[in-house]
Amino acid sequence: MRNILMVEDDSTIAFAVKYAVEQERFNLEIAENLEEARKTISKQKYDIVLLDVMLPDGNGYDFLKEIKRINEDLPVIFLTACDEEVNIVMGLDIGADDYITKPFRVRELISRINAVLRRNGKSQSDNKKVLKFGDLSIHTLEARVFKNGEEVLLTSAEYKLLLILIQNENTVLSRNKILEKLWDVTYDFINDNTLSVYIKRLREKIEDDSSKPKYIITVRGLGYKWNGSGQSDNTK
């Protein structure tokens, strides 16, 4: 049974989520504020944390940084009403594995919890090589990416998106297909805006000029494709 810590001051939401996830054989504990969450997480081992942004005694962004200093491998999903792009970008940039906005559907939440847990617990036995594309090298065994010899820090979602594109090199993938592969669930459960954020942030990290991408190419009206040569592409 997987253990979940939910940091949420809205008891109605918290207990609704608790009931739903425990039907799926999860054990969920609730902390109503950061002080309680700090005490709880110091005593108990958790497999994943569901974290609100606005809490009575602080904000979730700061607490995420605390969590990562203690255990950088502990997955965290933001579950919050803050749905502006700047909030999503901030949450993902500081290390969140996913960002779900309220109101949400419980089936979506459970699917995305499972997807994050699969990504973090996935065996890497079949990833034993270094993939090279121009100035990029992807060390799949270690899940690390380098550009011109310097490491590029990606969130787990950004890294999986990168691998999906690479594994389908020179093949146009629709947004729906990427979302299905990225979350291992149907498109109905996914906030399409989040994919736009991931594409934007990934381009900013691996492209020389994110406004003129050479690797992640937009195919108008169809989707995206990975241009492994890194050479000029006129599809956009």
XYZ file of C-alpha atoms in Angstrom:
236
model
C 0.000 0.000 0.000
C 1.395 3.396 -1.044
C 1.452 6.236 1.477
C 0.304 9.726 0.475
C 0.667 12.947 2.437
C -1.913 15.578 1.506
C -1.250 19.126 2.694
C -4.634 20.820 2.379
C -6.558 23.168 4.675
C -9.946 22.593 3.016
C -11.303 19.607 4.944
C -14.109 18.980 2.445
C -11.631 18.489 -0.396
C -9.159 16.592 1.771
C -11.627 14.013 3.045
C -13.213 13.552 -0.387
C -9.770 12.773 -1.820
C -8.943 10.536 1.137
C -12.078 8.457 0.616
C -11.470 8.141 -3.141
C -7.786 7.184 -3.056
C -8.255 4.702 -0.224
C -10.678 2.815 -2.481
C -7.659 2.408 -4.775
C -5.541 0.886 -1.980
C -3.624 4.037 -1.051
C -3.165 5.224 2.503
C -3.624 8.996 2.770
C -2.799 11.222 5.726
C -3.908 14.851 5.903
C -1.941 17.833 7.214
C -3.983 21.044 7.448
C -0.973 23.378 7.563
C 2.779 23.436 7.022
C 3.677 23.050 10.675
C 1.687 19.831 10.852
C 3.119 18.669 7.509
C 6.705 19.194 8.701
C 6.091 17.132 11.817
C 4.342 14.391 9.896
C 6.895 14.077 7.106
C 9.759 13.879 9.590
C 8.223 10.810 11.251
C 6.657 8.912 8.364
C 7.916 7.763 4.959
C 5.687 8.781 2.054
C 5.602 7.726 -1.583
C 4.105 11.000 -2.834
C 2.928 14.382 -1.540
C -0.185 16.291 -2.664
C 0.483 19.931 -1.885
C -1.690 23.043 -1.918
C -0.024 26.383 -2.688
C -1.932 28.736 -0.381
C -1.849 27.486 3.204
C -2.645 29.204 6.537
C 0.992 29.420 7.650
C 2.900 29.756 4.399
C 2.988 28.660 0.768
C 3.538 25.341 -0.907
C 6.384 26.570 -3.113
C 8.625 27.105 -0.103
C 7.608 23.780 1.411
C 8.411 21.975 -1.852
C 11.956 23.350 -1.626
C 12.179 22.049 1.940
C 10.987 18.616 0.818
C 13.536 18.439 -1.995
C 16.368 19.370 0.366
C 15.393 16.433 2.573
C 14.530 13.940 -0.167
C 14.969 15.094 -3.747
C 13.407 11.876 -5.079
C 10.085 12.256 -3.252
C 7.469 13.079 -5.917
C 5.196 16.077 -5.321
C 1.991 17.078 -7.095
C 0.604 20.566 -6.615
C -3.168 20.508 -6.117
C -4.295 24.110 -6.071
C -6.714 26.782 -7.265
C -3.792 28.887 -8.582
C -4.267 28.258 -12.302
C -2.297 31.107 -13.895
C 0.491 30.030 -16.263
C 3.075 31.796 -14.097
C 2.034 29.636 -11.122
C 2.228 26.429 -13.146
C 5.638 27.351 -14.534
C 6.957 28.255 -11.088
C 5.711 25.010 -9.564
C 7.239 22.857 -12.294
C 10.499 24.805 -12.367
C 11.171 24.298 -8.676
C 10.702 20.555 -8.953
C 7.023 19.558 -8.844
C 6.210 16.399 -10.795
C 2.759 17.620 -11.777
C 0.415 20.559 -11.268
C -3.347 20.019 -11.034
C -5.752 22.913 -10.716
C -9.004 22.985 -8.759
C -11.716 22.048 -9.395
C -10.499 18.629 -10.495
C -11.974 15.198 -11.096
C -10.992 12.468 -8.677
C -10.415 9.946 -11.473
C -8.016 12.391 -13.083
C -6.160 12.865 -9.808
C -5.810 9.123 -9.208
C -4.596 8.565 -12.771
C -1.987 11.270 -12.457
C -0.840 10.002 -9.052
C -0.354 6.575 -10.618
C 1.469 8.073 -13.614
C 3.901 9.993 -11.393
C 4.552 6.918 -9.250
C 5.192 4.798 -12.353
C 7.657 7.329 -13.724
C 9.544 7.597 -10.459
C 9.611 3.848 -9.848
C 10.208 2.769 -13.430
C 13.000 0.287 -13.970
C 15.795 1.699 -16.070
C 17.149 -1.705 -17.051
C 16.225 -1.096 -20.688
C 17.830 2.334 -20.831
C 21.532 1.593 -21.182
C 22.816 4.064 -23.705
C 23.645 7.681 -24.306
C 21.572 9.327 -27.032
C 23.313 12.131 -28.904
C 21.757 14.865 -31.017
C 24.084 17.677 -31.993
C 25.010 19.549 -28.822
C 22.629 17.401 -26.722
C 23.351 14.109 -25.002
C 20.753 12.157 -23.045
C 22.120 9.660 -20.510
C 19.060 7.422 -20.261
C 20.412 5.122 -17.569
C 20.904 8.087 -15.252
C 17.985 10.152 -16.612
C 20.296 13.134 -17.165
C 20.509 15.583 -20.049
C 23.545 17.608 -21.123
C 23.890 20.499 -23.560
C 27.406 21.387 -24.696
C 28.703 19.310 -21.795
C 26.704 21.152 -19.139
C 23.833 19.428 -17.367
C 20.313 20.636 -18.123
C 17.997 20.200 -15.144
C 14.589 18.881 -16.183
C 11.551 17.956 -14.137
C 10.423 14.337 -14.461
C 7.544 15.398 -16.720
C 9.845 17.427 -18.982
C 12.257 14.501 -19.192
C 9.512 12.049 -20.120
C 8.186 14.475 -22.742
C 11.693 14.706 -24.203
C 11.971 10.905 -24.392
C 8.550 10.610 -26.042
C 9.602 13.036 -28.750
C 12.988 11.353 -29.244
C 11.490 7.865 -29.429
C 9.309 9.122 -32.281
C 12.047 11.013 -34.138
C 10.877 12.672 -37.372
C 7.314 11.488 -36.696
C 4.613 14.085 -36.201
C 2.804 13.511 -32.891
C -0.534 15.171 -32.258
C -1.093 16.932 -28.957
C -3.609 14.229 -28.030
C -1.100 11.468 -28.697
C 1.592 13.207 -26.653
C -0.809 13.687 -23.759
C -1.828 10.021 -23.852
C 1.809 8.915 -23.823
C 2.844 11.482 -21.244
C 0.273 10.604 -18.623
C -0.652 7.027 -19.606
C -4.325 7.998 -19.427
C -6.892 9.358 -21.879
C -6.861 12.929 -23.104
C -10.107 13.698 -21.218
C -8.159 13.689 -17.944
C -5.521 16.211 -19.049
C -5.328 19.980 -18.920
C -4.136 20.832 -22.422
C -2.588 24.094 -21.224
C -0.086 22.143 -19.154
C 1.369 20.536 -22.291
C 1.925 23.990 -23.766
C 3.828 24.946 -20.639
C 5.986 21.794 -20.818
C 6.814 22.363 -24.491
C 7.691 25.999 -23.819
C 9.894 25.218 -20.805
C 11.630 22.287 -22.511
C 12.465 24.450 -25.510
C 13.873 27.140 -23.250
C 16.168 24.572 -21.648
C 17.475 22.658 -24.670
C 17.205 25.013 -27.644
C 19.732 27.728 -28.496
C 16.816 30.035 -29.279
C 13.422 28.845 -28.027
C 11.653 31.169 -30.486
C 13.423 29.379 -33.363
C 13.574 25.760 -32.207
C 15.750 23.302 -34.111
C 14.876 20.151 -32.160
C 11.217 20.430 -31.084
C 9.458 21.439 -34.263
C 5.862 22.649 -34.451
C 3.975 21.202 -37.419
C 1.122 23.610 -37.891
C -2.302 22.119 -37.407
C -0.871 18.685 -36.635
C 1.389 18.694 -33.590
C 5.116 18.360 -32.889
C 8.056 16.304 -34.069
C 11.633 15.724 -32.928
C 14.230 16.862 -35.452
C 17.239 14.851 -34.324
C 19.639 16.411 -36.818
C 19.311 19.788 -35.162
C 19.493 21.330 -38.608
C 17.129 23.935 -40.004
C 13.626 22.589 -40.508
C 11.105 24.316 -42.744
C 8.030 22.481 -41.473
C 7.140 25.126 -38.905
